[in-house]
Amino acid sequence: RIQSWWPSRSNDGSDGVEEIVSGSTDKQIIVWRKGKDGKFVLHEVLSGHTDSVTCLSVLTSDSLVGTHDAAPTATAVGSHRPHQQHVIIASASTDRTVRLWVRTRPDGPFSLLQTINLAPRMAEAVSLAYLPGYVSPHSPVPILAIGGVDSRIHLHVSGASSDSVPFAPFAKLLSLEGHQDWIRSLSFSYPAPDHLYLASSSQDNK
């Protein structure tokens, strides 16, 4: 069972979707690609989680350099444009891990970059973005927000990158407190140049 979905624009700027990333109760993440007939077909399966995939966030090269659009949100289905040079997926699961998957070539496969162990707790929401002020095609710095059953939001930042290694493993930076119940949703956005906002919702009705 697929949890939710996330639309994105296609190459020509229309509202169409060319590639979808889904996660479900079968423990798998599936990349679906749009064929010439307009139908989506299975393109790649990412295996590794040992329990249901609860949410995903997808970060692409489109988020680089001066975008003011909303960054990818925390869902269990993501979509993006397959021509993107660099793509990173964050997946959360009831197996109490968050996994980071990367693709460095438009037609290349995804590979597992890192597994973040959250035991004994688990994540209910994840969101990826690039840090303002550190955004360039050559040295992007991704930030990952993880929210879950401990009522905190945990921020992780990717390490130094290069042309040959565009995404380095993430390290925990800090935890944000304030909610009083499970974190259910997270979303980064860029309201203005050099500004990055993080919206969070919780079972505490805030």
PDB file of N, CA, C and O in Angstrom, residues 74-132:
ATOM      1  N   ALA A  74       7.980  16.026   2.798  1.00  0.00           N
ATOM      2  CA  ALA A  74       8.069  14.668   3.329  1.00  0.00           C
ATOM      3  C   ALA A  74       6.828  13.878   2.943  1.00  0.00           C
ATOM      4  O   ALA A  74       5.739  14.119   3.438  1.00  0.00           O
ATOM      5  N   THR A  75       6.987  12.949   2.027  1.00  0.00           N
ATOM      6  CA  THR A  75       5.894  12.103   1.582  1.00  0.00           C
ATOM      7  C   THR A  75       6.409  10.704   1.372  1.00  0.00           C
ATOM      8  O   THR A  75       7.595  10.450   1.447  1.00  0.00           O
ATOM      9  N   ALA A  76       5.521   9.798   1.106  1.00  0.00           N
ATOM     10  CA  ALA A  76       5.948   8.440   0.783  1.00  0.00           C
ATOM     11  C   ALA A  76       5.959   8.197  -0.715  1.00  0.00           C
ATOM     12  O   ALA A  76       6.174   7.099  -1.161  1.00  0.00           O
ATOM     13  N   VAL A  77       5.697   9.213  -1.484  1.00  0.00           N
ATOM     14  CA  VAL A  77       5.842   9.141  -2.937  1.00  0.00           C
ATOM     15  C   VAL A  77       6.412  10.460  -3.410  1.00  0.00           C
ATOM     16  O   VAL A  77       5.916  11.514  -3.053  1.00  0.00           O
ATOM     17  N   GLY A  78       7.459  10.430  -4.211  1.00  0.00           N
ATOM     18  CA  GLY A  78       8.043  11.657  -4.727  1.00  0.00           C
ATOM     19  C   GLY A  78       8.159  11.577  -6.231  1.00  0.00           C
ATOM     20  O   GLY A  78       8.238  10.497  -6.801  1.00  0.00           O
ATOM     21  N   SER A  79       8.178  12.721  -6.894  1.00  0.00           N
ATOM     22  CA  SER A  79       8.371  12.725  -8.339  1.00  0.00           C
ATOM     23  C   SER A  79       9.382  13.791  -8.706  1.00  0.00           C
ATOM     24  O   SER A  79       9.514  14.804  -8.045  1.00  0.00           O
ATOM     25  N   HIS A  80      10.111  13.544  -9.775  1.00  0.00           N
ATOM     26  CA  HIS A  80      11.113  14.500 -10.222  1.00  0.00           C
ATOM     27  C   HIS A  80      11.420  14.232 -11.674  1.00  0.00           C
ATOM     28  O   HIS A  80      10.869  13.347 -12.299  1.00  0.00           O
ATOM     29  N   ARG A  81      12.321  15.017 -12.248  1.00  0.00           N
ATOM     30  CA  ARG A  81      12.658  14.904 -13.652  1.00  0.00           C
ATOM     31  C   ARG A  81      13.878  14.004 -13.823  1.00  0.00           C
ATOM     32  O   ARG A  81      14.926  14.268 -13.246  1.00  0.00           O
ATOM     33  N   PRO A  82      13.794  12.949 -14.593  1.00  0.00           N
ATOM     34  CA  PRO A  82      14.885  11.979 -14.667  1.00  0.00           C
ATOM     35  C   PRO A  82      16.156  12.515 -15.297  1.00  0.00           C
ATOM     36  O   PRO A  82      17.196  11.870 -15.212  1.00  0.00           O
ATOM     37  N   HIS A  83      16.113  13.718 -15.932  1.00  0.00           N
ATOM     38  CA  HIS A  83      17.332  14.251 -16.538  1.00  0.00           C
ATOM     39  C   HIS A  83      18.253  14.859 -15.491  1.00  0.00           C
ATOM     40  O   HIS A  83      19.387  15.211 -15.790  1.00  0.00           O
ATOM     41  N   GLN A  84      17.779  14.997 -14.248  1.00  0.00           N
ATOM     42  CA  GLN A  84      18.581  15.661 -13.239  1.00  0.00           C
ATOM     43  C   GLN A  84      19.905  14.935 -13.023  1.00  0.00           C
ATOM     44  O   GLN A  84      19.957  13.717 -12.913  1.00  0.00           O
ATOM     45  N   GLN A  85      20.986  15.714 -12.931  1.00  0.00           N
ATOM     46  CA  GLN A  85      22.312  15.143 -12.767  1.00  0.00           C
ATOM     47  C   GLN A  85      22.447  14.438 -11.418  1.00  0.00           C
ATOM     48  O   GLN A  85      22.912  13.308 -11.321  1.00  0.00           O
ATOM     49  N   HIS A  86      22.033  15.131 -10.339  1.00  0.00           N
ATOM     50  CA  HIS A  86      22.153  14.583  -8.998  1.00  0.00           C
ATOM     51  C   HIS A  86      20.781  14.493  -8.342  1.00  0.00           C
ATOM     52  O   HIS A  86      20.031  15.463  -8.333  1.00  0.00           O
ATOM     53  N   VAL A  87      20.480  13.347  -7.787  1.00  0.00           N
ATOM     54  CA  VAL A  87      19.221  13.151  -7.076  1.00  0.00           C
ATOM     55  C   VAL A  87      19.526  12.407  -5.781  1.00  0.00           C
ATOM     56  O   VAL A  87      20.317  11.465  -5.760  1.00  0.00           O
ATOM     57  N   ILE A  88      18.920  12.861  -4.697  1.00  0.00           N
ATOM     58  CA  ILE A  88      19.062  12.177  -3.421  1.00  0.00           C
ATOM     59  C   ILE A  88      17.678  11.924  -2.845  1.00  0.00           C
ATOM     60  O   ILE A  88      16.795  12.781  -2.921  1.00  0.00           O
ATOM     61  N   ILE A  89      17.481  10.726  -2.310  1.00  0.00           N
ATOM     62  CA  ILE A  89      16.218  10.332  -1.697  1.00  0.00           C
ATOM     63  C   ILE A  89      16.471  10.024  -0.228  1.00  0.00           C
ATOM     64  O   ILE A  89      17.420   9.313   0.106  1.00  0.00           O
ATOM     65  N   ALA A  90      15.637  10.558   0.646  1.00  0.00           N
ATOM     66  CA  ALA A  90      15.630  10.174   2.053  1.00  0.00           C
ATOM     67  C   ALA A  90      14.379   9.351   2.293  1.00  0.00           C
ATOM     68  O   ALA A  90      13.274   9.773   1.942  1.00  0.00           O
ATOM     69  N   SER A  91      14.540   8.172   2.861  1.00  0.00           N
ATOM     70  CA  SER A  91      13.394   7.303   3.125  1.00  0.00           C
ATOM     71  C   SER A  91      13.361   6.919   4.599  1.00  0.00           C
ATOM     72  O   SER A  91      14.386   6.553   5.177  1.00  0.00           O
ATOM     73  N   ALA A  92      12.191   7.039   5.197  1.00  0.00           N
ATOM     74  CA  ALA A  92      11.999   6.646   6.590  1.00  0.00           C
ATOM     75  C   ALA A  92      11.120   5.405   6.643  1.00  0.00           C
ATOM     76  O   ALA A  92      10.254   5.199   5.789  1.00  0.00           O
ATOM     77  N   SER A  93      11.339   4.589   7.659  1.00  0.00           N
ATOM     78  CA  SER A  93      10.634   3.316   7.749  1.00  0.00           C
ATOM     79  C   SER A  93      10.333   2.980   9.203  1.00  0.00           C
ATOM     80  O   SER A  93      10.987   3.482  10.130  1.00  0.00           O
ATOM     81  N   THR A  94       9.350   2.106   9.378  1.00  0.00           N
ATOM     82  CA  THR A  94       9.058   1.610  10.714  1.00  0.00           C
ATOM     83  C   THR A  94      10.118   0.625  11.205  1.00  0.00           C
ATOM     84  O   THR A  94      10.012   0.111  12.317  1.00  0.00           O
ATOM     85  N   ASP A  95      11.141   0.372  10.394  1.00  0.00           N
ATOM     86  CA  ASP A  95      12.280  -0.417  10.865  1.00  0.00           C
ATOM     87  C   ASP A  95      13.236   0.433  11.702  1.00  0.00           C
ATOM     88  O   ASP A  95      14.308  -0.003  12.083  1.00  0.00           O
ATOM     89  N   ARG A  96      12.823   1.693  11.956  1.00  0.00           N
ATOM     90  CA  ARG A  96      13.564   2.620  12.823  1.00  0.00           C
ATOM     91  C   ARG A  96      14.863   3.121  12.188  1.00  0.00           C
ATOM     92  O   ARG A  96      15.834   3.397  12.880  1.00  0.00           O
ATOM     93  N   THR A  97      14.856   3.227  10.868  1.00  0.00           N
ATOM     94  CA  THR A  97      15.999   3.811  10.170  1.00  0.00           C
ATOM     95  C   THR A  97      15.527   4.854   9.168  1.00  0.00           C
ATOM     96  O   THR A  97      14.373   4.842   8.726  1.00  0.00           O
ATOM     97  N   VAL A  98      16.442   5.762   8.829  1.00  0.00           N
ATOM     98  CA  VAL A  98      16.300   6.650   7.681  1.00  0.00           C
ATOM     99  C   VAL A  98      17.460   6.330   6.755  1.00  0.00           C
ATOM    100  O   VAL A  98      18.615   6.301   7.184  1.00  0.00           O
ATOM    101  N   ARG A  99      17.158   6.063   5.494  1.00  0.00           N
ATOM    102  CA  ARG A  99      18.191   5.720   4.525  1.00  0.00           C
ATOM    103  C   ARG A  99      18.313   6.812   3.474  1.00  0.00           C
ATOM    104  O   ARG A  99      17.303   7.385   3.047  1.00  0.00           O
ATOM    105  N   LEU A 100      19.547   7.077   3.055  1.00  0.00           N
ATOM    106  CA  LEU A 100      19.828   8.070   2.031  1.00  0.00           C
ATOM    107  C   LEU A 100      20.328   7.353   0.785  1.00  0.00           C
ATOM    108  O   LEU A 100      21.277   6.570   0.849  1.00  0.00           O
ATOM    109  N   TRP A 101      19.656   7.606  -0.349  1.00  0.00           N
ATOM    110  CA  TRP A 101      19.984   6.991  -1.626  1.00  0.00           C
ATOM    111  C   TRP A 101      20.383   8.094  -2.600  1.00  0.00           C
ATOM    112  O   TRP A 101      19.762   9.151  -2.634  1.00  0.00           O
ATOM    113  N   VAL A 102      21.403   7.857  -3.426  1.00  0.00           N
ATOM    114  CA  VAL A 102      21.865   8.898  -4.352  1.00  0.00           C
ATOM    115  C   VAL A 102      21.983   8.348  -5.773  1.00  0.00           C
ATOM    116  O   VAL A 102      22.268   7.172  -5.988  1.00  0.00           O
ATOM    117  N   ARG A 103      21.758   9.252  -6.732  1.00  0.00           N
ATOM    118  CA  ARG A 103      21.999   8.966  -8.149  1.00  0.00           C
ATOM    119  C   ARG A 103      22.786  10.130  -8.720  1.00  0.00           C
ATOM    120  O   ARG A 103      22.359  11.275  -8.615  1.00  0.00           O
ATOM    121  N   THR A 104      23.924   9.852  -9.311  1.00  0.00           N
ATOM    122  CA  THR A 104      24.817  10.906  -9.771  1.00  0.00           C
ATOM    123  C   THR A 104      24.834  11.072 -11.287  1.00  0.00           C
ATOM    124  O   THR A 104      25.494  11.968 -11.800  1.00  0.00           O
ATOM    125  N   ARG A 105      24.114  10.207 -12.009  1.00  0.00           N
ATOM    126  CA  ARG A 105      23.994  10.326 -13.458  1.00  0.00           C
ATOM    127  C   ARG A 105      22.533  10.168 -13.840  1.00  0.00           C
ATOM    128  O   ARG A 105      21.811   9.361 -13.230  1.00  0.00           O
ATOM    129  N   PRO A 106      22.069  10.909 -14.846  1.00  0.00           N
ATOM    130  CA  PRO A 106      20.648  10.847 -15.205  1.00  0.00           C
ATOM    131  C   PRO A 106      20.142   9.434 -15.468  1.00  0.00           C
ATOM    132  O   PRO A 106      19.021   9.099 -15.096  1.00  0.00           O
ATOM    133  N   ASP A 107      20.947   8.596 -16.110  1.00  0.00           N
ATOM    134  CA  ASP A 107      20.514   7.239 -16.427  1.00  0.00           C
ATOM    135  C   ASP A 107      21.199   6.197 -15.547  1.00  0.00           C
ATOM    136  O   ASP A 107      21.141   4.999 -15.833  1.00  0.00           O
ATOM    137  N   GLY A 108      21.855   6.647 -14.496  1.00  0.00           N
ATOM    138  CA  GLY A 108      22.536   5.718 -13.604  1.00  0.00           C
ATOM    139  C   GLY A 108      21.612   5.179 -12.535  1.00  0.00           C
ATOM    140  O   GLY A 108      20.498   5.675 -12.343  1.00  0.00           O
ATOM    141  N   PRO A 109      22.056   4.177 -11.805  1.00  0.00           N
ATOM    142  CA  PRO A 109      21.241   3.613 -10.738  1.00  0.00           C
ATOM    143  C   PRO A 109      21.394   4.396  -9.438  1.00  0.00           C
ATOM    144  O   PRO A 109      22.356   5.149  -9.258  1.00  0.00           O
ATOM    145  N   PHE A 110      20.445   4.220  -8.551  1.00  0.00           N
ATOM    146  CA  PHE A 110      20.575   4.748  -7.202  1.00  0.00           C
ATOM    147  C   PHE A 110      21.441   3.805  -6.378  1.00  0.00           C
ATOM    148  O   PHE A 110      21.420   2.583  -6.578  1.00  0.00           O
ATOM    149  N   SER A 111      22.191   4.372  -5.452  1.00  0.00           N
ATOM    150  CA  SER A 111      22.986   3.569  -4.529  1.00  0.00           C
ATOM    151  C   SER A 111      22.753   4.070  -3.112  1.00  0.00           C
ATOM    152  O   SER A 111      22.414   5.245  -2.896  1.00  0.00           O
ATOM    153  N   LEU A 112      22.926   3.193  -2.148  1.00  0.00           N
ATOM    154  CA  LEU A 112      22.719   3.555  -0.752  1.00  0.00           C
ATOM    155  C   LEU A 112      23.924   4.344  -0.254  1.00  0.00           C
ATOM    156  O   LEU A 112      25.050   3.857  -0.279  1.00  0.00           O
ATOM    157  N   LEU A 113      23.690   5.570   0.183  1.00  0.00           N
ATOM    158  CA  LEU A 113      24.758   6.408   0.721  1.00  0.00           C
ATOM    159  C   LEU A 113      24.958   6.163   2.209  1.00  0.00           C
ATOM    160  O   LEU A 113      26.093   6.084   2.687  1.00  0.00           O
ATOM    161  N   GLN A 114      23.837   6.026   2.953  1.00  0.00           N
ATOM    162  CA  GLN A 114      23.951   6.013   4.404  1.00  0.00           C
ATOM    163  C   GLN A 114      22.679   5.469   5.025  1.00  0.00           C
ATOM    164  O   GLN A 114      21.576   5.638   4.485  1.00  0.00           O
ATOM    165  N   THR A 115      22.824   4.823   6.165  1.00  0.00           N
ATOM    166  CA  THR A 115      21.690   4.402   6.985  1.00  0.00           C
ATOM    167  C   THR A 115      21.809   5.058   8.346  1.00  0.00           C
ATOM    168  O   THR A 115      22.823   4.892   9.040  1.00  0.00           O
ATOM    169  N   ILE A 116      20.801   5.840   8.739  1.00  0.00           N
ATOM    170  CA  ILE A 116      20.767   6.496  10.049  1.00  0.00           C
ATOM    171  C   ILE A 116      19.865   5.673  10.961  1.00  0.00           C
ATOM    172  O   ILE A 116      18.674   5.518  10.692  1.00  0.00           O
ATOM    173  N   ASN A 117      20.436   5.133  12.011  1.00  0.00           N
ATOM    174  CA  ASN A 117      19.703   4.279  12.942  1.00  0.00           C
ATOM    175  C   ASN A 117      19.058   5.137  14.025  1.00  0.00           C
ATOM    176  O   ASN A 117      19.748   5.864  14.748  1.00  0.00           O
ATOM    177  N   LEU A 118      17.741   5.053  14.147  1.00  0.00           N
ATOM    178  CA  LEU A 118      16.994   5.858  15.113  1.00  0.00           C
ATOM    179  C   LEU A 118      16.505   5.045  16.301  1.00  0.00           C
ATOM    180  O   LEU A 118      15.831   5.588  17.173  1.00  0.00           O
ATOM    181  N   ALA A 119      16.802   3.751  16.352  1.00  0.00           N
ATOM    182  CA  ALA A 119      16.294   2.885  17.409  1.00  0.00           C
ATOM    183  C   ALA A 119      16.638   3.469  18.792  1.00  0.00           C
ATOM    184  O   ALA A 119      17.712   4.042  18.974  1.00  0.00           O
ATOM    185  N   PRO A 120      15.704   3.362  19.738  1.00  0.00           N
ATOM    186  CA  PRO A 120      14.460   2.584  19.708  1.00  0.00           C
ATOM    187  C   PRO A 120      13.266   3.337  19.126  1.00  0.00           C
ATOM    188  O   PRO A 120      12.167   2.805  19.089  1.00  0.00           O
ATOM    189  N   ARG A 121      13.455   4.583  18.670  1.00  0.00           N
ATOM    190  CA  ARG A 121      12.352   5.363  18.119  1.00  0.00           C
ATOM    191  C   ARG A 121      12.373   5.285  16.590  1.00  0.00           C
ATOM    192  O   ARG A 121      13.296   4.743  16.003  1.00  0.00           O
ATOM    193  N   MET A 122      11.324   5.844  15.961  1.00  0.00           N
ATOM    194  CA  MET A 122      11.260   5.824  14.505  1.00  0.00           C
ATOM    195  C   MET A 122      10.804   7.181  13.990  1.00  0.00           C
ATOM    196  O   MET A 122      10.245   7.999  14.732  1.00  0.00           O
ATOM    197  N   ALA A 123      11.056   7.413  12.705  1.00  0.00           N
ATOM    198  CA  ALA A 123      10.702   8.684  12.072  1.00  0.00           C
ATOM    199  C   ALA A 123       9.322   8.600  11.433  1.00  0.00           C
ATOM    200  O   ALA A 123       8.938   7.572  10.881  1.00  0.00           O
ATOM    201  N   GLU A 124       8.609   9.700  11.497  1.00  0.00           N
ATOM    202  CA  GLU A 124       7.311   9.834  10.842  1.00  0.00           C
ATOM    203  C   GLU A 124       7.356  10.833   9.697  1.00  0.00           C
ATOM    204  O   GLU A 124       6.435  10.897   8.893  1.00  0.00           O
ATOM    205  N   ALA A 125       8.429  11.634   9.618  1.00  0.00           N
ATOM    206  CA  ALA A 125       8.514  12.663   8.578  1.00  0.00           C
ATOM    207  C   ALA A 125       9.981  12.967   8.278  1.00  0.00           C
ATOM    208  O   ALA A 125      10.822  12.959   9.176  1.00  0.00           O
ATOM    209  N   VAL A 126      10.272  13.232   6.999  1.00  0.00           N
ATOM    210  CA  VAL A 126      11.609  13.670   6.580  1.00  0.00           C
ATOM    211  C   VAL A 126      11.463  14.762   5.523  1.00  0.00           C
ATOM    212  O   VAL A 126      10.469  14.806   4.795  1.00  0.00           O
ATOM    213  N   SER A 127      12.449  15.645   5.452  1.00  0.00           N
ATOM    214  CA  SER A 127      12.454  16.670   4.412  1.00  0.00           C
ATOM    215  C   SER A 127      13.890  17.035   4.097  1.00  0.00           C
ATOM    216  O   SER A 127      14.735  17.145   4.995  1.00  0.00           O
ATOM    217  N   LEU A 128      14.183  17.227   2.806  1.00  0.00           N
ATOM    218  CA  LEU A 128      15.516  17.585   2.324  1.00  0.00           C
ATOM    219  C   LEU A 128      15.502  18.965   1.672  1.00  0.00           C
ATOM    220  O   LEU A 128      14.507  19.373   1.068  1.00  0.00           O
ATOM    221  N   ALA A 129      16.619  19.676   1.779  1.00  0.00           N
ATOM    222  CA  ALA A 129      16.791  20.959   1.096  1.00  0.00           C
ATOM    223  C   ALA A 129      18.289  21.233   0.987  1.00  0.00           C
ATOM    224  O   ALA A 129      19.106  20.494   1.533  1.00  0.00           O
ATOM    225  N   TYR A 130      18.634  22.312   0.265  1.00  0.00           N
ATOM    226  CA  TYR A 130      20.013  22.782   0.236  1.00  0.00           C
ATOM    227  C   TYR A 130      20.135  24.006   1.137  1.00  0.00           C
ATOM    228  O   TYR A 130      19.246  24.856   1.177  1.00  0.00           O
ATOM    229  N   LEU A 131      21.242  24.107   1.862  1.00  0.00           N
ATOM    230  CA  LEU A 131      21.462  25.246   2.744  1.00  0.00           C
ATOM    231  C   LEU A 131      21.708  26.515   1.936  1.00  0.00           C
ATOM    232  O   LEU A 131      22.595  26.543   1.081  1.00  0.00           O
ATOM    233  N   PRO A 132      20.952  27.585   2.169  1.00  0.00           N
ATOM    234  CA  PRO A 132      21.224  28.862   1.496  1.00  0.00           C
ATOM    235  C   PRO A 132      22.615  29.362   1.880  1.00  0.00           C
ATOM    236  O   PRO A 132      23.087  29.157   2.995  1.00  0.00           O
TER     237      PRO A 132
END
